[in-house]
CSV table of C-alpha atoms in Angstrom, one decimal:
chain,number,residue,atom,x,y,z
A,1,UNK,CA,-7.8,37.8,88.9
A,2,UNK,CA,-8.1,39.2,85.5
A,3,UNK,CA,-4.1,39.3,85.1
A,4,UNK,CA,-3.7,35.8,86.3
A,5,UNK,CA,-6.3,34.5,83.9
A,6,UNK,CA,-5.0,36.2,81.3
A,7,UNK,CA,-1.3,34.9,81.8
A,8,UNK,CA,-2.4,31.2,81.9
A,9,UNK,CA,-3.9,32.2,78.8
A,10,UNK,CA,-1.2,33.3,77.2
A,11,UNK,CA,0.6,30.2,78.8
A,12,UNK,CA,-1.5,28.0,77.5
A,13,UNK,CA,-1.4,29.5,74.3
A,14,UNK,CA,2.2,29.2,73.8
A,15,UNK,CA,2.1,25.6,75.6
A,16,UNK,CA,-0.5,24.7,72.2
A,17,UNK,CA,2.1,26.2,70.1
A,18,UNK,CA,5.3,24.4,70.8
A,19,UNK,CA,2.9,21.4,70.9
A,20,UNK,CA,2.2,22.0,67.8
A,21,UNK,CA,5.6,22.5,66.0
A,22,UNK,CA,7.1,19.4,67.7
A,23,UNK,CA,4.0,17.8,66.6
A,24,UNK,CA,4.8,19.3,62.7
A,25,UNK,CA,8.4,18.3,63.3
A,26,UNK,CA,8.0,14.8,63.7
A,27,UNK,CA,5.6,14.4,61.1
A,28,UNK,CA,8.1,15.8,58.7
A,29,UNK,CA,10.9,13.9,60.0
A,30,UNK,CA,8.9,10.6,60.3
A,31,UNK,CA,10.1,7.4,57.7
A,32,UNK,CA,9.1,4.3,57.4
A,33,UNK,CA,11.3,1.8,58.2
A,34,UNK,CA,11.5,-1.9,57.2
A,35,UNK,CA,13.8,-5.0,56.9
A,36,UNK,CA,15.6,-5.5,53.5
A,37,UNK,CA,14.7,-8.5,51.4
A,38,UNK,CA,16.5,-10.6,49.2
A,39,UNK,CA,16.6,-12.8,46.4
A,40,UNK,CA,19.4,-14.6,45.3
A,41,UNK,CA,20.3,-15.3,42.2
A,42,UNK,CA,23.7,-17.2,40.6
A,43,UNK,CA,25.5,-17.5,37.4
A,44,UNK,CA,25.0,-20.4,35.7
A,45,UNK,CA,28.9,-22.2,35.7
A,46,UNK,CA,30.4,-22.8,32.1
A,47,UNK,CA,31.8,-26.1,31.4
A,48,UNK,CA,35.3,-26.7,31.8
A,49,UNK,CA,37.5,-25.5,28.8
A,50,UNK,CA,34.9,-22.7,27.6
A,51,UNK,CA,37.0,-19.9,25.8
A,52,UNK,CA,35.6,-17.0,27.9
A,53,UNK,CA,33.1,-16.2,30.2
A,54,UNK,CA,29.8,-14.6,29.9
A,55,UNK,CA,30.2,-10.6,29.6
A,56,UNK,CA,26.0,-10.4,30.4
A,57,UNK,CA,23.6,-11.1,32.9
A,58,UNK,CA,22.5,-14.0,31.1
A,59,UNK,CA,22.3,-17.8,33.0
A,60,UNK,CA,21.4,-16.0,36.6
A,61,UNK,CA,18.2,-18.1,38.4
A,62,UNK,CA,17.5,-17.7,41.6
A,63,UNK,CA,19.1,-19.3,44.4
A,64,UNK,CA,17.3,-21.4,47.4
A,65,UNK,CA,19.3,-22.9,50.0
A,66,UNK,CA,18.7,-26.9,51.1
A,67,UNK,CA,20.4,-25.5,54.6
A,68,UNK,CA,21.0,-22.8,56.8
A,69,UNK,CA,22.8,-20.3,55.0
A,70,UNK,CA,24.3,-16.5,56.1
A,71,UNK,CA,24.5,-14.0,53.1
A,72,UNK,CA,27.1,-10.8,54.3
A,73,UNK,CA,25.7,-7.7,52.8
A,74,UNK,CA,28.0,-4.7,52.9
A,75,UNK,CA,25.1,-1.8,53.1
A,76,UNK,CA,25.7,2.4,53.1
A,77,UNK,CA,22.6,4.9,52.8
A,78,UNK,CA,24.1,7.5,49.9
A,79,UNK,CA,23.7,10.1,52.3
A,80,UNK,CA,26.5,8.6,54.1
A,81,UNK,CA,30.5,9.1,53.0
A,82,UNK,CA,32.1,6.3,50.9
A,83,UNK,CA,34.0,4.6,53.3
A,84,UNK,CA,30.9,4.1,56.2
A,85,UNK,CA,29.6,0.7,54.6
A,86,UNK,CA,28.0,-1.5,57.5
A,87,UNK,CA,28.7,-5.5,57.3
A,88,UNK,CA,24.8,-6.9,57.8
A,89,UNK,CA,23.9,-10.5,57.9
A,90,UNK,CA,20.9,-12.2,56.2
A,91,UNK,CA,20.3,-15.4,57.6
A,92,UNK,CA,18.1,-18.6,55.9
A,93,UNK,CA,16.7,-21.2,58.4
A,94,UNK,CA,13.1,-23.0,58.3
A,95,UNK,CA,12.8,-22.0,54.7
A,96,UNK,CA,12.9,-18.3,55.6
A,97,UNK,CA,15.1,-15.1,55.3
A,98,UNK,CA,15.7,-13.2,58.5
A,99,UNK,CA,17.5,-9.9,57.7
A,100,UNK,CA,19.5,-7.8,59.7
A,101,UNK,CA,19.7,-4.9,57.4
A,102,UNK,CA,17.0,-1.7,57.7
A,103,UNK,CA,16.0,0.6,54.9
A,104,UNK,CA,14.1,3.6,55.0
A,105,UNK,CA,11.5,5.0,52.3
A,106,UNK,CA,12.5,7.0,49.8
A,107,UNK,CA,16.1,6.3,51.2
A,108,UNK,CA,19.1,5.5,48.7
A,109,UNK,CA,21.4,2.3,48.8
A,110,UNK,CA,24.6,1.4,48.1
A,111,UNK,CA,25.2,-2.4,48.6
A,112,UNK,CA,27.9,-5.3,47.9
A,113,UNK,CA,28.6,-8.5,49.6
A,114,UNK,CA,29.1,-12.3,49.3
A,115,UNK,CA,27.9,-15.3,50.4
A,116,UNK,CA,28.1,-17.3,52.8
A,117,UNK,CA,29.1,-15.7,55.4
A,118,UNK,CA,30.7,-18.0,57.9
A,119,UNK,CA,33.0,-17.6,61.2
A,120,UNK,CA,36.0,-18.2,59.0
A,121,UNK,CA,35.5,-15.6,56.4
A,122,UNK,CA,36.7,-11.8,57.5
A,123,UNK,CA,35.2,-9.6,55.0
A,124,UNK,CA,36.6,-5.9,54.5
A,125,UNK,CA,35.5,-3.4,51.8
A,126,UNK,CA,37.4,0.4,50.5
A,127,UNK,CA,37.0,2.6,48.3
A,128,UNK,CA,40.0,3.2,45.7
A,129,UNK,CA,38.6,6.0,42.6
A,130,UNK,CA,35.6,4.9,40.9
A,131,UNK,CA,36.6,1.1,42.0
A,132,UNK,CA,35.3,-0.5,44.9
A,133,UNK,CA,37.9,-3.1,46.3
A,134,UNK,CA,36.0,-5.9,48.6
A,135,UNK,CA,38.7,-8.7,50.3
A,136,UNK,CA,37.8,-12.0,51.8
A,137,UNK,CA,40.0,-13.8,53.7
A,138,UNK,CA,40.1,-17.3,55.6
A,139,UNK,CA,38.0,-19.1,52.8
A,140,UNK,CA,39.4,-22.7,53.0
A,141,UNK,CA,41.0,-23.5,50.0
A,142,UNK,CA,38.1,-26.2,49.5
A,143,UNK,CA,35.2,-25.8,50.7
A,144,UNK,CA,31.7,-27.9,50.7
A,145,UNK,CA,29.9,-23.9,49.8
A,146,UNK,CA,29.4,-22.2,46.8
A,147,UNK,CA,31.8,-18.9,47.3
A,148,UNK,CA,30.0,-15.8,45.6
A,149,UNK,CA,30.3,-12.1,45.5
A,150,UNK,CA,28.0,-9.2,44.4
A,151,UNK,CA,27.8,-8.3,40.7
A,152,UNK,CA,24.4,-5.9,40.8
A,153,UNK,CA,21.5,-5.1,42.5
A,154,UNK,CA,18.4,-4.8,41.8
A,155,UNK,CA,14.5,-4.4,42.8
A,156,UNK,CA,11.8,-6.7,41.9
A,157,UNK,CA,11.0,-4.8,38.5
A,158,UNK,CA,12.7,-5.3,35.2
A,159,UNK,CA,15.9,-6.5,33.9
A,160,UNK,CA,18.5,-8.1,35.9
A,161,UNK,CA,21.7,-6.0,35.1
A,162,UNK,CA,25.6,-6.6,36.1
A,163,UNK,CA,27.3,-3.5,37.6
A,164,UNK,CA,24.5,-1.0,39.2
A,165,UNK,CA,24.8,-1.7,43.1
A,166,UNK,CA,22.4,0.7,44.2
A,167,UNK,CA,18.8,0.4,45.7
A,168,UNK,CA,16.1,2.7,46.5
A,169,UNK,CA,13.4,1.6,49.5
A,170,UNK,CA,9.7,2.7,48.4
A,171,UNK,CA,7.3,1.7,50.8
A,172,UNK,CA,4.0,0.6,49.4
A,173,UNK,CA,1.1,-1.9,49.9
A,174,UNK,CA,3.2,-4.7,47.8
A,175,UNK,CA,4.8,-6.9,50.2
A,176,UNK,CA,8.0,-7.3,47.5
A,177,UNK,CA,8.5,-3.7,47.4
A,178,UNK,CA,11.8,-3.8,50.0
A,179,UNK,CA,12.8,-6.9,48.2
A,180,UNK,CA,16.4,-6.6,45.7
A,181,UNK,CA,17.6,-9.4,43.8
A,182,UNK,CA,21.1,-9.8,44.6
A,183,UNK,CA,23.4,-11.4,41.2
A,184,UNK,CA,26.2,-13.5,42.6
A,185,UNK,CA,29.4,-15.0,40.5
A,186,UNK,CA,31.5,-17.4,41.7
A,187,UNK,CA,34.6,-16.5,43.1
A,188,UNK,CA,36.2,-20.3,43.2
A,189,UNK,CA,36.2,-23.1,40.6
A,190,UNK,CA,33.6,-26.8,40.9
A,191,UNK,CA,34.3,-30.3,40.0
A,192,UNK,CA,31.4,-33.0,40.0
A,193,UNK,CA,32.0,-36.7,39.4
A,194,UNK,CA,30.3,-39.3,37.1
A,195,UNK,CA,30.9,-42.6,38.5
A,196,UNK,CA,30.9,-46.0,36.1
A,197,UNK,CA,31.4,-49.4,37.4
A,198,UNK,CA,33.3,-52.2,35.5
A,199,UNK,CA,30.5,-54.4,34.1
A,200,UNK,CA,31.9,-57.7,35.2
A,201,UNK,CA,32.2,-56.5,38.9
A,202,UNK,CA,28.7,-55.1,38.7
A,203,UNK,CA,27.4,-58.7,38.3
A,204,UNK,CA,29.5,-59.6,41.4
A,205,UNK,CA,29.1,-56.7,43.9
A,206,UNK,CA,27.5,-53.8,44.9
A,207,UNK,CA,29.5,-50.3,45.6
A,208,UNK,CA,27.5,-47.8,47.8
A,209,UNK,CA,29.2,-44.7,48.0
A,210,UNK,CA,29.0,-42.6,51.5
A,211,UNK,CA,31.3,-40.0,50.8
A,212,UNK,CA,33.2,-37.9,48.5
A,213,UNK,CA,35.5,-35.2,49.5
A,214,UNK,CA,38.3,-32.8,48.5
A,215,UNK,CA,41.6,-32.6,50.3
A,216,UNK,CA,44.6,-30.1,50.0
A,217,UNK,CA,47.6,-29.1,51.5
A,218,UNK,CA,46.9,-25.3,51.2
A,219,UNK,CA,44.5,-24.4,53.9
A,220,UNK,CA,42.9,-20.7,53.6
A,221,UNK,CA,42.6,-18.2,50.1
A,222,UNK,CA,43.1,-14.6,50.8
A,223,UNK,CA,40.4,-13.3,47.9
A,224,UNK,CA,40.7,-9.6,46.6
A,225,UNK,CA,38.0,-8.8,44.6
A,226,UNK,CA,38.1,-4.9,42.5
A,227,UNK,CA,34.4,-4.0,41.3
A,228,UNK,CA,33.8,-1.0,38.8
A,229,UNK,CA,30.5,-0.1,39.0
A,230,UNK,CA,28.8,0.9,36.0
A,231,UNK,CA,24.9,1.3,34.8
A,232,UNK,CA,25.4,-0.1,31.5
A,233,UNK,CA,25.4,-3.7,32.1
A,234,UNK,CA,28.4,-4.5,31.6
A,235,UNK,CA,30.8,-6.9,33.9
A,236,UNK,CA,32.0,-5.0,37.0
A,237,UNK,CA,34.5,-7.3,37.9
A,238,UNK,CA,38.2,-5.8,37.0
A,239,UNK,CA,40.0,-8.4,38.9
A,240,UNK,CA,40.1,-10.9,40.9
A,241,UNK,CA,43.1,-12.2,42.6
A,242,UNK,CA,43.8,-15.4,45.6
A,243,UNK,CA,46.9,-15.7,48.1
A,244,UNK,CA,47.4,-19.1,49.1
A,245,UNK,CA,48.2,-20.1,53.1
A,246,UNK,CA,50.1,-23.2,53.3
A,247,UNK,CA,49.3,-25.3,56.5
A,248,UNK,CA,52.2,-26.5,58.6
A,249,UNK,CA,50.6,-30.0,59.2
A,250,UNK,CA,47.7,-31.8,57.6
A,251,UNK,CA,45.5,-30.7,55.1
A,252,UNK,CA,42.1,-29.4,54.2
A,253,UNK,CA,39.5,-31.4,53.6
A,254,UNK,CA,35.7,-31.0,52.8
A,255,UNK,CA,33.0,-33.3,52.1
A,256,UNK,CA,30.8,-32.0,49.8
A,257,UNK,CA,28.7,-35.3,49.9
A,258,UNK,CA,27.3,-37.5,52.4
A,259,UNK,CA,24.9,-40.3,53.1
A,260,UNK,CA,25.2,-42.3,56.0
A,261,UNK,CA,23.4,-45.5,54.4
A,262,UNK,CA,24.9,-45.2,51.0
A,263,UNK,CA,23.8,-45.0,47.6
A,264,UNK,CA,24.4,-47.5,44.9
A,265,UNK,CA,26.6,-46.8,42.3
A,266,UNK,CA,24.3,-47.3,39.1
A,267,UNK,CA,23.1,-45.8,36.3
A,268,UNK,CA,19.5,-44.9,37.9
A,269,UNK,CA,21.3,-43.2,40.8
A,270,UNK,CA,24.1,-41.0,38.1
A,271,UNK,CA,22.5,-37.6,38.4
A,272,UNK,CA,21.7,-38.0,42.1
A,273,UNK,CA,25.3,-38.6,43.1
A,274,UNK,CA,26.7,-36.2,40.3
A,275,UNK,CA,24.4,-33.1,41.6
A,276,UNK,CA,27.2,-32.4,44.3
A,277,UNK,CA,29.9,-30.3,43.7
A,278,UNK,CA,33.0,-29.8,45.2
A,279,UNK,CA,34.5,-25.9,45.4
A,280,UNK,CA,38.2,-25.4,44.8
A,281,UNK,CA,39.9,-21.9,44.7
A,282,UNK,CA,41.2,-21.9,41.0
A,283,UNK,CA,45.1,-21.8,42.8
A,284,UNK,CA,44.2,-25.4,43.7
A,285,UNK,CA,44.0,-26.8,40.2
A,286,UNK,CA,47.1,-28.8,40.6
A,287,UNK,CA,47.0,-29.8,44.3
A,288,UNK,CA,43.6,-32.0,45.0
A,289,UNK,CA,42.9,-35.0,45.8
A,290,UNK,CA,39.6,-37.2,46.0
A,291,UNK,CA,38.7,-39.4,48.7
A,292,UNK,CA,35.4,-41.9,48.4
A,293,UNK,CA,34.2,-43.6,51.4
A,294,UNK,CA,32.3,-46.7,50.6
A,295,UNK,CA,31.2,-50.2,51.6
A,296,UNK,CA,30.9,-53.1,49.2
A,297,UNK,CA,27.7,-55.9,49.6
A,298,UNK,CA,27.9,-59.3,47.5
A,299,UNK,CA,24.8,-59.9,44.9
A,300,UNK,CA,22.8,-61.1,48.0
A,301,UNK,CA,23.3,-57.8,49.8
A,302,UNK,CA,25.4,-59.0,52.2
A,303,UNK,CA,27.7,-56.0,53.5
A,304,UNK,CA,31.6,-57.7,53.1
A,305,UNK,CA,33.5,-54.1,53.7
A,306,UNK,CA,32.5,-51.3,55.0
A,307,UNK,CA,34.0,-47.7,55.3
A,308,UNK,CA,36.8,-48.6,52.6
A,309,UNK,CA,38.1,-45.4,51.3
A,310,UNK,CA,39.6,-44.7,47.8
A,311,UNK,CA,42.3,-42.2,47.1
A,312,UNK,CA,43.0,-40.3,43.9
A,313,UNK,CA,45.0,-37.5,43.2
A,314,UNK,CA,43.4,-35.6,40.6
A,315,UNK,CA,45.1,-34.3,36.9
A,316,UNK,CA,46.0,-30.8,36.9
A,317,UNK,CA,42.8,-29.2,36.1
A,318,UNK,CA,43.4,-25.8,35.1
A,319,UNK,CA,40.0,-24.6,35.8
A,320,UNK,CA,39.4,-20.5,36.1
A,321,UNK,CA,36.7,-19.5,38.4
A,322,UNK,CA,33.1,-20.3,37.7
A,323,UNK,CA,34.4,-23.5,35.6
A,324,UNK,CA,32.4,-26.7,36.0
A,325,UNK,CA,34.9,-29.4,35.9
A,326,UNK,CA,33.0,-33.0,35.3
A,327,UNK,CA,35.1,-35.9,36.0
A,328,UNK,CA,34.8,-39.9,35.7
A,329,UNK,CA,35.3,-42.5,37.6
A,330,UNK,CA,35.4,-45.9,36.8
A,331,UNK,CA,35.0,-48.4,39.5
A,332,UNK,CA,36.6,-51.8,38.5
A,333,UNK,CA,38.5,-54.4,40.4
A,334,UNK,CA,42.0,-55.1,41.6
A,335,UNK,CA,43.3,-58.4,41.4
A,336,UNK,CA,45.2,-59.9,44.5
A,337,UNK,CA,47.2,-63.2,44.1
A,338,UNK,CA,45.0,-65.7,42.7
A,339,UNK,CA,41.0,-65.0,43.7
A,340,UNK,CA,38.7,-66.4,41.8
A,341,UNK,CA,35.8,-63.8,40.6
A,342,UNK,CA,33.5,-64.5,43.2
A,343,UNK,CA,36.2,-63.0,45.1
A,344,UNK,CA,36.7,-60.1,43.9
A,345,UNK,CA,36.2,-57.9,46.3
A,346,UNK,CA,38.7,-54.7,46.2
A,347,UNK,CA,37.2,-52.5,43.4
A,348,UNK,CA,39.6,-49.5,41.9
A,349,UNK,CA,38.6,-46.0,41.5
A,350,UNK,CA,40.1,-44.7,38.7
A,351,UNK,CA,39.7,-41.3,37.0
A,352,UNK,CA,39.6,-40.9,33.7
């Protein structure tokens, strides 16, 4: 009785002791783990015909999308080798971020990406010497989006510097501590419209505009992007370069502004209507065109046409990327046979 007692003893005390170590093991190896936050934030665009771009991290504010809106974030702990970057997806809907990606505390980062992400657009990203090479391809050539890319990380604290894309996770009581402000740069060119109407038509009718869009007859950009990380501050971007796919038949279009009822083109209504932009990979300087959709009511608000459309190929703009091109448009009549005023009903959009 003795010997049995004294081997469930010994049993039971080695039973307590590999309890014990598994329960030290998993203590040590135990890490919190969360959901990465972000924060936009873009580069303000320079007006068209500025001499060179900004070389700081000046004119970045913080991005807030009026839609749903998928941000592709290339992410690699450091423990991992250079080449084993995952391709995560941060999604906005409801006036919320929903993120894909999970860090660990105390865990390093290294992260790059673009936005948005869409079915269209097949990221890749390699490695070549201290440069970091990330390709996009099947952007259409114009596009309704802002196109961006990665220029520096970084957490909710301090500075916002170009060129350092690494993050560390510290998991604390502050809810913004797994938050990193992402800086984005544009990888195409804009163009927005001002819109005049010919006084003496004014008096006669009213244009409400529906639509404006972008057409081409180069459908996709290849976009290769080569990124030198650095800690300084400095602009990481070494090159950037676009291939060009040229459809068979038709063209690309996109609308980059709609409104079903129309807005009156006036002076009260200018900075509503010119707040759209149009994206255009800088290739595509020479090859766009603008199409308006509009109807046209009398002075007694009487609708006469509706869903008339007006075609303009645009001047050779010779815009680089992150260029704000600003167009006008003056609205004015055409003159067919022998109308009197009142008649005037086929307005002109001309760009100036």
């Amino acid at each position: 009785m003795r010997c049995i007692t004294g081997r469930y003893v010994w049993l039971l005390a080695v039973g307590c002791w590999l309890l014990a170590a598994c329960s030290s093991d998993s203590t040590n190896e135990q890490r919190t783990v969360n959901t990465l936050q972000v924060v936009p934030y873009t580069a303000a665009y320079q007006n068209y015909g500025a001499l060179s771009r900004r070389a700081d991290s000046e004119g970045y504010s913080p991005y807030t999308p009026d839609h749903d809106f998928t941000i592709g974030l290339f992410i690699k702990p450091d423990d991992l080798p250079s080449s084993e970057y995952d391709l995560k997806l941060i999604r906005y809907s409801n006036g919320v971020w929903h993120s894909q990606a999970i860090v660990e505390d105390g865990k390093g980062y290294t992260i790059y990406g673009f936005m948005p992400k869409t079915n269209a657009i097949t990221p890749t990203i390699s490695q070549s010497g201290d440069d970091v090479i990330l390709t996009l391809t099947g952007i259409p050539a114009v596009i309704a989006e802002d196109v961006c890319f990665i220029t520096g990380v970084k957490d909710v604290d301090g500075d916002l510097l170009q060129g350092k894309f690494n993050y560390t996770f510290h998991d604390t009581d502050s809810p913004t501590d797994n938050e990193v402000r992402l800086l984005m740069d544009h990888l195409f060119a804009a163009v927005k419209l001002n819109f005049t109407v010919d006084e003496e038509y004014s008096a006669l009718r009213k244009i409400k505009l529906k639509g404006m869009a972008l057409t081409t007859t180069n459908t996709s950009v290849s976009a290769t992007i080569t990124l030198t990380p650095n800690i300084t501050g400095a602009d990481p971007v070494k090159s950037v370069s676009y291939t060009l796919t040229t459809a068979d038949e038709g063209t690309q279009t996109a609308t980059f502004f709609e409104n079903t009822a129309g807005i009156e083109l006036k002076p009260e209504n200018a900075a509503t209507i010119g707040g759209y932009f149009g994206y255009f990979a800088p290739e595509q300087s020479s090859a766009l065109t603008l199409v308006c959709t509009y109807d046209v009511y009398d002075r007694y608000d009487n609708k006469i046409r509706e869903n008339c459309t007006a075609t303009n190929v645009l001047p050779d703009l010779s815009a680089s990327r992150g260029q704000l091109v600003t167009l006008n448009l003056n609205v004015a009549p055409t003159y067919l046979g022998q109308l009197s005023e009142k008649d005037l009903d086929s307005p002109e959009f001309t760009v100036n």
